[in-house]
XYZ file of C-alpha atoms in Angstrom:
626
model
C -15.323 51.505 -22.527
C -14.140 54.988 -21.578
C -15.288 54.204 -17.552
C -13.480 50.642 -17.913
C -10.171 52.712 -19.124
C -10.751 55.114 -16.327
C -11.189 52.535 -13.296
C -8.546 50.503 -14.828
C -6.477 53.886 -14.684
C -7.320 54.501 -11.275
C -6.785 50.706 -9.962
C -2.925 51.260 -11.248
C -2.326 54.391 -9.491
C -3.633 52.881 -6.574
C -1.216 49.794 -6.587
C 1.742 51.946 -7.240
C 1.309 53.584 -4.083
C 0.417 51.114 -1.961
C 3.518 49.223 -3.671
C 5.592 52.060 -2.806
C 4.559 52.581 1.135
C 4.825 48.956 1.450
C 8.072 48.084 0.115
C 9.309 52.155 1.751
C 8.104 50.587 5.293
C 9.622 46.987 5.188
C 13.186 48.918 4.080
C 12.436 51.314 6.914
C 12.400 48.449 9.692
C 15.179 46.560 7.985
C 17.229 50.092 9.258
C 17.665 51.358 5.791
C 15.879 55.159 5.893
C 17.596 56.738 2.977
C 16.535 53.872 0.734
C 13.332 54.162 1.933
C 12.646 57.561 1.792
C 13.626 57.161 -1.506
C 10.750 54.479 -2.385
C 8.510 56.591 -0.790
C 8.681 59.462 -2.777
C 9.099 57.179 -6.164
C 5.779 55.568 -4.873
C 4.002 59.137 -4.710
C 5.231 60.307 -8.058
C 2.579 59.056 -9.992
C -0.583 59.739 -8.036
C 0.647 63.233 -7.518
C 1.272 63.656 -11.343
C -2.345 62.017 -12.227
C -3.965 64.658 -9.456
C -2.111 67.957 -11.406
C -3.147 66.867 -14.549
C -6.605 66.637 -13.533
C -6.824 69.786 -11.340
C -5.862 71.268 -15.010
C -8.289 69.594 -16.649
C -10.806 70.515 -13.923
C -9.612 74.523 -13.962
C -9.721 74.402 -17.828
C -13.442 73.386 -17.340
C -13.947 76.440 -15.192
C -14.196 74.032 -11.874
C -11.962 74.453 -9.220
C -12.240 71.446 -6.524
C -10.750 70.348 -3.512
C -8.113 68.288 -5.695
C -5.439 71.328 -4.960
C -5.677 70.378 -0.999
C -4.499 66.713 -1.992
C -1.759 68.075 -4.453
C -0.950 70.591 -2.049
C -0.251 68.327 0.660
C 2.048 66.073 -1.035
C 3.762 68.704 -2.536
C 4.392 69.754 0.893
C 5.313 66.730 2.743
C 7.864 65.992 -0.224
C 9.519 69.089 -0.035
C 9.688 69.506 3.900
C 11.077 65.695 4.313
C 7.677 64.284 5.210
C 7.881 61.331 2.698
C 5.941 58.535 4.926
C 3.356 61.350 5.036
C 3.125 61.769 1.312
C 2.635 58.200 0.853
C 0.157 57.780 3.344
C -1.772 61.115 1.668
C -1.089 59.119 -2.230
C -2.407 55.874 -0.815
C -5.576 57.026 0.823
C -6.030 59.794 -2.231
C -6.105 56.983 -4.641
C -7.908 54.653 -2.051
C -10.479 57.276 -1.840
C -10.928 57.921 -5.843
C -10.999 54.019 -6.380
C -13.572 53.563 -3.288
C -15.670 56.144 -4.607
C -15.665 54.783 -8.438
C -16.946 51.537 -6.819
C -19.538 53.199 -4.361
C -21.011 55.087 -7.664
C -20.721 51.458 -9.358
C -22.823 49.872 -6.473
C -24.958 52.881 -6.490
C -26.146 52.893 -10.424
C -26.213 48.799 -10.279
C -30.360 48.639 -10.559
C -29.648 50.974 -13.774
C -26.889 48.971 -15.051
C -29.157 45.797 -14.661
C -31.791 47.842 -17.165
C -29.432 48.370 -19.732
C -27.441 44.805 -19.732
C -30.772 43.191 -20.445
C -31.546 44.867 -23.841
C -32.662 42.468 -25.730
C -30.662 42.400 -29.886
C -32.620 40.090 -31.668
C -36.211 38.327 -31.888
C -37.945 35.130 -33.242
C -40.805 36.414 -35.848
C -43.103 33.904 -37.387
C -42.592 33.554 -40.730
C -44.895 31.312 -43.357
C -45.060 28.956 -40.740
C -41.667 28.975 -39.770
C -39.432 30.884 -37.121
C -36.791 33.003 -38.090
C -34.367 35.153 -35.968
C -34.719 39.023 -37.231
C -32.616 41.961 -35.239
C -34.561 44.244 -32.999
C -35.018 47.025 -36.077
C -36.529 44.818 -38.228
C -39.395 44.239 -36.054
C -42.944 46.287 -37.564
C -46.124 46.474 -35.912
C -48.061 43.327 -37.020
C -45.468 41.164 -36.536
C -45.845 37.482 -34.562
C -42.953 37.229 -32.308
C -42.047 34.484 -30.333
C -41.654 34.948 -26.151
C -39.625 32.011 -25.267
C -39.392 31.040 -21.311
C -36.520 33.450 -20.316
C -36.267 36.019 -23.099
C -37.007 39.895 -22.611
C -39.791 40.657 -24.444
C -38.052 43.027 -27.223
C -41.033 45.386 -28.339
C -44.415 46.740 -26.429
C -47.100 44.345 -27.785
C -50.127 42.231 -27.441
C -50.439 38.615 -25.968
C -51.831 36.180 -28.625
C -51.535 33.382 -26.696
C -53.953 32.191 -24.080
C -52.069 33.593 -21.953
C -48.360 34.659 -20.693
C -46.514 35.025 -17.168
C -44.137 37.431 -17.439
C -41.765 38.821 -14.723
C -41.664 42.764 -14.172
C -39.027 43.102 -11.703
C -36.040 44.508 -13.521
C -38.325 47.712 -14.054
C -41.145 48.242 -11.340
C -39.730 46.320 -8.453
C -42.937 43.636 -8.600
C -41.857 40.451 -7.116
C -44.507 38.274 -8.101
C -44.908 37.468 -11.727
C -47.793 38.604 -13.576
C -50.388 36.445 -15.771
C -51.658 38.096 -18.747
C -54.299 36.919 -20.812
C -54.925 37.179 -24.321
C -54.888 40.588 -26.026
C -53.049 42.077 -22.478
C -50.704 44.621 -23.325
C -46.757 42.934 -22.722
C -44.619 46.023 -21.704
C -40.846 45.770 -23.564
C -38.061 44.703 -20.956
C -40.157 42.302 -18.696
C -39.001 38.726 -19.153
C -41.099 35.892 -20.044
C -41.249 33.697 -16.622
C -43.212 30.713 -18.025
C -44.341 28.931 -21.280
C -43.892 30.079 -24.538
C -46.218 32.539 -25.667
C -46.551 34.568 -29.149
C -46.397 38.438 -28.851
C -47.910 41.055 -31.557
C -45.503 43.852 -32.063
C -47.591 46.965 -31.248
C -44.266 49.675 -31.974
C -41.051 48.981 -33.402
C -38.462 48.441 -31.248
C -36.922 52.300 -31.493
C -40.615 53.505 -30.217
C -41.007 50.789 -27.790
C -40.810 51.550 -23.501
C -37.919 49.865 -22.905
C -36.226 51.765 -25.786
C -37.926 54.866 -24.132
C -36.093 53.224 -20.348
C -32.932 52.993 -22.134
C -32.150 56.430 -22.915
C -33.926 57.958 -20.324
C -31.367 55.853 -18.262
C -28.171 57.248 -20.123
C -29.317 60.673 -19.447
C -29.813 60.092 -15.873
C -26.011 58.220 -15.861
C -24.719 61.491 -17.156
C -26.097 63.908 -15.081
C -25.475 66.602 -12.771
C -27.502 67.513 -9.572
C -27.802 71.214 -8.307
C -26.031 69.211 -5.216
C -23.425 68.247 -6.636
C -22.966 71.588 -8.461
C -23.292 73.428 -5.039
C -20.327 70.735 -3.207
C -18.817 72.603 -5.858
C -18.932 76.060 -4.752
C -18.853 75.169 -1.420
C -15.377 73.205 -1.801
C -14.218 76.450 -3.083
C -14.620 77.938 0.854
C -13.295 74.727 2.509
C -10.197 75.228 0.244
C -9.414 78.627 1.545
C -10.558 77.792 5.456
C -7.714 74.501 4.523
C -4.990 77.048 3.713
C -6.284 79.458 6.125
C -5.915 77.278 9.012
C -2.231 75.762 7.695
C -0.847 79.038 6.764
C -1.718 80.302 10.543
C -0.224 77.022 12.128
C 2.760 77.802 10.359
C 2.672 81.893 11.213
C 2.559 81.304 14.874
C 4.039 78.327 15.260
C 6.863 78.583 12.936
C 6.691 75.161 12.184
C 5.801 74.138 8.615
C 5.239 70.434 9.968
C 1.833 71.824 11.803
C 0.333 72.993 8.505
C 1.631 69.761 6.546
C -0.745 67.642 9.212
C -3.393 70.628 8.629
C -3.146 69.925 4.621
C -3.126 66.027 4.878
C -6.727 66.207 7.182
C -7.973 68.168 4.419
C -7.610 65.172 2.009
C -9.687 63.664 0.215
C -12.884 65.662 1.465
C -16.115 64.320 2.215
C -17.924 67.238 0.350
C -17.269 65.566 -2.874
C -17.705 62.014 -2.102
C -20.958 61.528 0.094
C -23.142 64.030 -2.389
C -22.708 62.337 -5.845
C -22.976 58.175 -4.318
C -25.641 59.284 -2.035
C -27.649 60.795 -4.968
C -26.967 58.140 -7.256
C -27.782 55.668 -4.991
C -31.363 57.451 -4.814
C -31.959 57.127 -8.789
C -30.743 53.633 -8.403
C -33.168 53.145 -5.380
C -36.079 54.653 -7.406
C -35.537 52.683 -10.547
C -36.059 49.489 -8.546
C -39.831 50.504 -8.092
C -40.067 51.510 -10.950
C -39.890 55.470 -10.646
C -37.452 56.425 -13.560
C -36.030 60.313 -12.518
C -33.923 61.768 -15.436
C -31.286 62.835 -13.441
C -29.445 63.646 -10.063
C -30.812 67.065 -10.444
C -34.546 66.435 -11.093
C -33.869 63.895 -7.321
C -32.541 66.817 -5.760
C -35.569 69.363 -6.686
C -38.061 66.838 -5.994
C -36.955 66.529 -2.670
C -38.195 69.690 -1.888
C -41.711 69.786 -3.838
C -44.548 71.528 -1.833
C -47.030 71.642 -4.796
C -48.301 68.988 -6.547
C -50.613 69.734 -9.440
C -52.711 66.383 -11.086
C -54.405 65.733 -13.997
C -57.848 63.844 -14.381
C -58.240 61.378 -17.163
C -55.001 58.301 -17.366
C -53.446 60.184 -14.292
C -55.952 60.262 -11.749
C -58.147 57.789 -13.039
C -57.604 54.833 -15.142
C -58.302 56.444 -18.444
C -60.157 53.029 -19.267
C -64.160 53.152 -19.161
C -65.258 49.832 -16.830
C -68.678 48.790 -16.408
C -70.115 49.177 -12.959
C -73.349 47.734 -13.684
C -75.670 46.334 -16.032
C -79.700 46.731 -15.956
C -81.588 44.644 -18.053
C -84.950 46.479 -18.827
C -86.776 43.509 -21.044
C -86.241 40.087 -18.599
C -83.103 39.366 -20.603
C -80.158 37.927 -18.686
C -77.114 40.900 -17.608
C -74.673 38.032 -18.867
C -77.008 37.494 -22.708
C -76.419 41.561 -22.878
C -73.065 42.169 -22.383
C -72.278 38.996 -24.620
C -74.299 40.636 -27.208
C -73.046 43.796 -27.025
C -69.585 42.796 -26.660
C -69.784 40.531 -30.190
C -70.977 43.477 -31.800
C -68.791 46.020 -31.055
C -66.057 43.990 -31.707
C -66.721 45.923 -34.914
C -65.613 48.514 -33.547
C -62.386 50.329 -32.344
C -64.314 53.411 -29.835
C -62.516 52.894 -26.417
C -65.986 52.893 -25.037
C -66.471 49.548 -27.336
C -63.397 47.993 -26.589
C -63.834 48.431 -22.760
C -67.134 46.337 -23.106
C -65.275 43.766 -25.854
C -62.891 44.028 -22.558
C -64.750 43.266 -19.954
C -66.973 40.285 -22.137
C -63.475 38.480 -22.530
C -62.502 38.845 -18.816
C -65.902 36.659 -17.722
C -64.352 34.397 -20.279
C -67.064 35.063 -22.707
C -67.136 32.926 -26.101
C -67.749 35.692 -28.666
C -69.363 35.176 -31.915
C -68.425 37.056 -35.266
C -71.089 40.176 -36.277
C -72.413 40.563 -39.610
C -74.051 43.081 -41.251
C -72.148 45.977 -39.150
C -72.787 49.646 -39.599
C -71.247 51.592 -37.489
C -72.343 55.545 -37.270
C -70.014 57.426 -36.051
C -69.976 58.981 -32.730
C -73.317 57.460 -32.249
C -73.759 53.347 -32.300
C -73.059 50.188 -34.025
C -76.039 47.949 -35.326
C -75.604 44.677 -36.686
C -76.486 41.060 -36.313
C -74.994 38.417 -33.730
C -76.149 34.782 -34.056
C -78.972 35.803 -36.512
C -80.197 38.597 -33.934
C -80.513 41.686 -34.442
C -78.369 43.858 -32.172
C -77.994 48.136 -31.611
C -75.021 49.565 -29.378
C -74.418 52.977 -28.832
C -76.219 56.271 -26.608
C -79.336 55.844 -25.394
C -80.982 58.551 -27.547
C -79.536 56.795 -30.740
C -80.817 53.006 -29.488
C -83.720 54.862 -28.461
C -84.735 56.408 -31.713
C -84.390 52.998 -33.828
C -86.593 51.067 -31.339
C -89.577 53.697 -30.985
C -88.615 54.664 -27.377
C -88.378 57.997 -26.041
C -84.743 58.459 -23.979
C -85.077 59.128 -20.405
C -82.880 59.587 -17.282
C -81.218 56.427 -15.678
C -82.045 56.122 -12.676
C -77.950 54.593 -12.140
C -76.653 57.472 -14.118
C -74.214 59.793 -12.646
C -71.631 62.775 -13.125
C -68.492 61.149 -15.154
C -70.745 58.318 -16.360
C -71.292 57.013 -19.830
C -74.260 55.496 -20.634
C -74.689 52.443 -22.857
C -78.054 50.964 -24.584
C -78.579 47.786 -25.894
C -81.368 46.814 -28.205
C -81.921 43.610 -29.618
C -84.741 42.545 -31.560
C -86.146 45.799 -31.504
C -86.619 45.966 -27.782
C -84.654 47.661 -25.378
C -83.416 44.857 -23.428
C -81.085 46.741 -21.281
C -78.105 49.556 -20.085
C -74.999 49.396 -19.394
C -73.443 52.185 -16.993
C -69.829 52.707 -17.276
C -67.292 55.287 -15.823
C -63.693 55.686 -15.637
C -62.733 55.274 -11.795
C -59.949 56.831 -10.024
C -56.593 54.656 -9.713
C -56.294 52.039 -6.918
C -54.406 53.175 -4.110
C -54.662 57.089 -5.313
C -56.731 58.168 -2.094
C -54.413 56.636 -0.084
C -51.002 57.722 -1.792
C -52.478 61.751 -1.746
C -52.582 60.828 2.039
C -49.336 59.822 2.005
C -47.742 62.383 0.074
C -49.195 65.256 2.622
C -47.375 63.218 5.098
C -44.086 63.792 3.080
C -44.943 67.263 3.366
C -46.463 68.107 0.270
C -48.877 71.373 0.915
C -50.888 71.722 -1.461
C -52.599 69.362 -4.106
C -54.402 70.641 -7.232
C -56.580 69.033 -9.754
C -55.906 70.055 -13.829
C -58.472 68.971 -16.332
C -59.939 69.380 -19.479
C -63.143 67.807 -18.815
C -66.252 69.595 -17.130
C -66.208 70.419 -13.578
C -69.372 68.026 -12.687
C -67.226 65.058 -13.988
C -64.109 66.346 -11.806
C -65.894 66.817 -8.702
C -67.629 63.539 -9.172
C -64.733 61.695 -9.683
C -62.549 62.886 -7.193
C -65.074 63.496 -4.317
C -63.630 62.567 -0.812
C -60.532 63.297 -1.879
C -59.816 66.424 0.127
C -58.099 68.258 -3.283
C -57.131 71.887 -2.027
C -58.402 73.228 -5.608
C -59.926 71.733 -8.906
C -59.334 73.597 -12.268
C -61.072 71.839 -15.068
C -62.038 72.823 -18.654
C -58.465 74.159 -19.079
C -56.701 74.172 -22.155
C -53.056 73.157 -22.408
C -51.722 76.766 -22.053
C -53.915 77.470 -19.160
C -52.620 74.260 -17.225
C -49.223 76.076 -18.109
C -50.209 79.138 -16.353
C -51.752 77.578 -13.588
C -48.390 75.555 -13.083
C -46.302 79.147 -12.998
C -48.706 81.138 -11.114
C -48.467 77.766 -8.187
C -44.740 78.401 -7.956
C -45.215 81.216 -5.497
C -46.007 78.344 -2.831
C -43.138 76.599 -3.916
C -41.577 73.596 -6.593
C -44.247 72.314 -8.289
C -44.971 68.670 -9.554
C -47.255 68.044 -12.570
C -48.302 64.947 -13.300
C -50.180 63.984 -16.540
C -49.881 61.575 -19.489
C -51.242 62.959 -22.668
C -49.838 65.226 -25.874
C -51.717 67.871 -24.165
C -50.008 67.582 -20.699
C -46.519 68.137 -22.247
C -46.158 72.103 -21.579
C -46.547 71.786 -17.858
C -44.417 68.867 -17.732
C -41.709 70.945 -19.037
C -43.144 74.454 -17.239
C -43.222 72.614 -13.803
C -40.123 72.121 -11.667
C -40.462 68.656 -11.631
C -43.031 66.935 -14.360
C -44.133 63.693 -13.964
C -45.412 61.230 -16.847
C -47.580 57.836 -16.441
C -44.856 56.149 -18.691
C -46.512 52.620 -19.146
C -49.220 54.442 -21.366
C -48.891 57.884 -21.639
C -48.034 59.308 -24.868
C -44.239 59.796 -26.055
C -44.579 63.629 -25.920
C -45.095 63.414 -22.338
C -42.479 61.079 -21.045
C -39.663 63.207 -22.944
C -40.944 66.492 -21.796
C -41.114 64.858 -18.316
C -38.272 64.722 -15.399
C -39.800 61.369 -14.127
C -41.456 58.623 -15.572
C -43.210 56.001 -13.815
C -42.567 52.925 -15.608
C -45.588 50.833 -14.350
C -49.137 52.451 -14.837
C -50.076 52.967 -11.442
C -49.945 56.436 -9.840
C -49.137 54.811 -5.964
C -45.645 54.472 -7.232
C -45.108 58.825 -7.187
C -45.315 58.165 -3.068
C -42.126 55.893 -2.780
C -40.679 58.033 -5.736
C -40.525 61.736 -3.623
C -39.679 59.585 -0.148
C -37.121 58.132 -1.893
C -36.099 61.129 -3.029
C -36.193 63.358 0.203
C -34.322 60.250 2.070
C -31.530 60.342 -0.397
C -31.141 64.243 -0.032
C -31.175 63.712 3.536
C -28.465 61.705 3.694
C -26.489 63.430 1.637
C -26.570 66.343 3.831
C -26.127 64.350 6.584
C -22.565 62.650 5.000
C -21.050 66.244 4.096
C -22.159 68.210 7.362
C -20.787 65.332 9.432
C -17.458 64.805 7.237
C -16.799 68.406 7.148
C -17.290 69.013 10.964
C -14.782 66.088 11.858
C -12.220 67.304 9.445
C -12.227 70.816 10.595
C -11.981 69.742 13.678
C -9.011 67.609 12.919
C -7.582 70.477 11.134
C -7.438 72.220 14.112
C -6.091 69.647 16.024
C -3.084 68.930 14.008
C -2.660 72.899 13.809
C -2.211 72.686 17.870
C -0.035 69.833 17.255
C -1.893 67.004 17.995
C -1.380 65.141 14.603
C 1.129 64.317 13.003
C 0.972 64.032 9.298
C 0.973 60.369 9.344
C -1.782 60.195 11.682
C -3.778 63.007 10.335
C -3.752 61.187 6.716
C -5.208 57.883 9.154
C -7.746 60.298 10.419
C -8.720 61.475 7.420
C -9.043 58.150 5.264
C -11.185 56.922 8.874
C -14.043 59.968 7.918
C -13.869 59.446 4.154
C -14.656 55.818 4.548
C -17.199 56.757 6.858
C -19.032 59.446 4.895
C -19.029 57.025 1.989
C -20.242 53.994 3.571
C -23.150 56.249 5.080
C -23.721 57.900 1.220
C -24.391 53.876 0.446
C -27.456 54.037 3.058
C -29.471 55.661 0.300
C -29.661 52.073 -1.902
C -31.431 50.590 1.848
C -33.994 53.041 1.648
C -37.358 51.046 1.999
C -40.758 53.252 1.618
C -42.755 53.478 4.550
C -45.690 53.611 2.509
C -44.373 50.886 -0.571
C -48.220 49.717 -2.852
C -48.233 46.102 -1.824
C -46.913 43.673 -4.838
C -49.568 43.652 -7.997
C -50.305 40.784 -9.576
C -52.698 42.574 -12.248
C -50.845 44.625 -15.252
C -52.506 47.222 -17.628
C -54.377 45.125 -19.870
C -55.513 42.792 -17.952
C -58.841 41.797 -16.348
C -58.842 42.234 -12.828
């Protein structure tokens, strides 16, 4: 509301003067120059009272910005007769503010489409009815209906068969994807097909797109070291201004000189191009789904030269998968993981669930275990279709069947090892392990490309497991059995090479988010603790997505620079022009508007930038069977 009060504020200001230099002009050619003179300065007026009252805002805030030059040179063509000047200064002024609103508009428009789409109410089953609930009043449990076009409102489960659902709005996916039953639905993807039933996993307050929401408002108020150094810097262009006006006067004698020097001053360039161009690179970012907090954690990642990685839902999936299955009694691969899979059912270990996981993606019909014990950080046993069936570590299957554990011949560093008895026999293994993420050999690649020096693993697990997992991978160093604090440490003692990055997704990742320059957080699953002590998150759970993220980044810094060291150089040099005489007023305020429109049109680039290296569109979400 306040911003719609502000723009409508600055729209006015703008017509008044353009009112007043148009009506000034056609009473100028009609031969009446008193009257128009008159309209002139009546059309100036107001922009030149809006500018004081904000350069006293601005100095009562401590800030002191290149507003004076503008109020300076109006003041100055008023009093020295130079009304067509002024007008010309109060109509490109305002044009300037009111192009610049609307370039920071454009820029945060891929942010403004995340928050217009929160979603206010749901459709919950209800004792076999439907009933529309608001978004609070939604618990974990709950049955929700997904009609074709809503935003799902809460993170959840598919219940239905299955569910296409379109992801755009927040990772930039074209395609949309096809979940199957029990798929996790992320909050704030819409449902592009049938019907399908949802089960509310959070409430709506603890949901991601709750999470997107504010982590969206703080970016929208932000500040970027940039922006805070245009600042400072606008302070020296002010004095070089008057410097250079003050001397055309001196030797000159004529006060005309330095009224052109203070109307090519006007607006600057140093405090348009920074703040669209940065903006523009959030907005950029959020449209693939990299989520950066703020204009200031863009800036500083723009410059990272350390990145530092943890191992487990970072690196790798964080989701055991089987890579094969041995059957050691003539039993059928598919009979033992259908087995296995029925029983553990039973059972909510994530080494269990991967296998239930895995049963259900070969579409797998699975029956209902009875008789289930499960012990504990050892095995299930149970029956399945009047069979008896173990699950669990081979030296805990092995001990109920009479066998004596051995070495698997398949078994590796950063496996797990499943047996499966049935019947008393051992009828087979499964060998699981939790792989690294697709694409994250190539994206390290990428990301020395960008520059990035060094790149550091950060675990807790054992070193065996670490250097099995990420052999080939060309790491410059691999810490693992480190505790939270020691990751910490690690991250400070890095910054001698540079910013640092940390990227992780757990509780215990949280310190060296926030100890790290820039911290990173695997949004899609990572834990809440993370994702607020992070800088970025990255919406979709796929670490490919930090490559377009820093390019993005570095591009929209670029061109930022780019904007004020151009705009800058041209005014100056008009300065000195019109100092020597070679503007008038009137034509340095033409001049002037020329570079501003410029600078800002070349700020705008940054919402065009396109990653060299941009993971091709996935058509398989977290969840879901590949």
């Amino acid at each position: 509301m306040e911003t719609t009060r502000t723009d409508r504020f600055k729209t006015a200001i703008l017509l008044l003067a353009a009112t007043g230099l148009i009506a000034g002009l056609a009473f100028h050619f009609a031969g009446q120059s008193d009257l128009a003179r008159r309209v002139w300065f009546a059309g100036v007026v107001p922009a030149l009272a809006a500018l004081v009252v904000e350069i006293l805002r601005s100095l009562r805030r401590g800030e002191v910005g290149l507003d004076i030059v503008a109020a300076l040179s109006m003041s100055a063509a008023l009093v020295f007769g130079e009304t067509l000047a002024a007008a010309v200064v109060a109509v490109m002024y305002s044009g300037g503010t009111f192009l610049e609103a609307f370039a920071e508009g454009r820029a945060r428009r891929e942010m403004h489409d995340l928050l217009s789409r929160v979603p206010r109410t749901a459709t919950r089953h209800l004792n076999g009815g439907l009933e529309d609930v608001p978004l609070d009043g939604i618990a974990p449990g709950d049955r929700l209906l997904i009609r074709q076009g809503d935003v799902v409102p809460v993170d959840g489960t598919v219940a239905s068969e299955t569910a296409f659902v379109d992801t755009s709005a927040l990772t930039g996916e074209s395609l949309p994807v096809r979940l199957t039953r029990g798929a996790d639905a992320m909050s704030g993807s819409t449902n592009a097909g049938e019907a399908f039933d949802l089960t509310a996993t959070r409430e709506a307050k603890d949901s991601t797109y709750a999470g997107i929401v504010r982590l969206v408002e703080e970016a929208q108020a932000s500040k970027a070291p940039m922006s805070r150094l245009a600042d400072r810097w606008s302070l020296g262009f002010l004095v070089i201004t008057i410097g250079i006006a003050f001397a055309a006067w001196w030797f000159t004698g004529d006060p005309i000189r330095a009224v052109a020097v203070l109307v090519v001053a006007t607006p600057c360039p140093l405090i348009l191009a920074v703040p669209v161009a940065l903006v523009a690179g959030l907005s950029r970012a959020a449209h693939f789904g990299v989520l950066i907090k703020g204009a200031g954690p863009l800036e500083t990642m723009a410059r990272i030269r350390t990145l530092i990685l943890d191992k487990t839902g970072t690196l790798t999936d964080g989701r055991p998968r089987i890579v094969s299955i041995d059957s050691h009694d003539g039993m059928a691969e598919d009979d033992i993981l259908r087995l296995a899979a029925a029983l553990d059912q039973a059972s909510q270990h994530p080494v269990a669930q991967a296998i239930v996981a895995a049963a259900k993606a070969r579409c797998f019909m699975l029956p209902v275990p009875s008789e289930v014990a499960e012990i504990p950080g050892e095995g299930v046993v149970g029956h399945v279709e009047g069979r008896q069936v173990i699950v669990g570590g081979d030296g805990f299957v092995a001990s109920r069947v009479g066998r004596r554990p051995g070495d698997h011949p398949a078994m590796a560093a950063g496996s797990v090892l499943v047996a499966v008895a049935v019947d008393g026999h051992m009828a087979g293994h499964l060998v699981m392990s939790d792989p690294l993420r697709d694409g994250a050999g190539a994206m390290l690649d990428g990301l020395r490309r960008e520059g990035i020096g060094r790149i550091l693993l950060a675990t807790g697990d054992r070193a065996d497991v670490a250097e099995r997992v990420t052999e080939g991978l060309g790491l410059d160093g691999l810490r693992a059995e480190l505790a939270p604090d020691q990751k910490v440490l690690l991250v400070l003692s890095e910054r001698k090479n540079g910013p640092v990055m940390m990227v992780g997704d757990g509780v215990n990742d949280a310190p060296a988010l926030a100890a790290a320059d820039v911290g990173v957080a695997m949004g899609a699953r990572g834990a809440a603790a993370s994702a607020e002590a992070a800088d970025v998150v990255l919406l979709v759970d796929r670490i490919d997505r930090l490559g377009p993220g820093i390019e993005i980044a570095r591009a929209s810094r670029r061109i930022a620079l780019e904007s004020v060291i151009a705009g800058i150089g041209l005014s100056v040099l008009g300065m000195i022009a019109a100092a020597y005489g070679y503007l008038t007023p009137v034509e340095g305020a033409l001049l002037q508007e020329v570079i501003d429109v410029a600078v800002i049109l070349n700020a705008l680039r940054a919402l065009r930038i396109a990653p060299r290296e941009m993971p091709g569109t996935a058509s398989v979400m977290p969840g879901q069977p590949a």
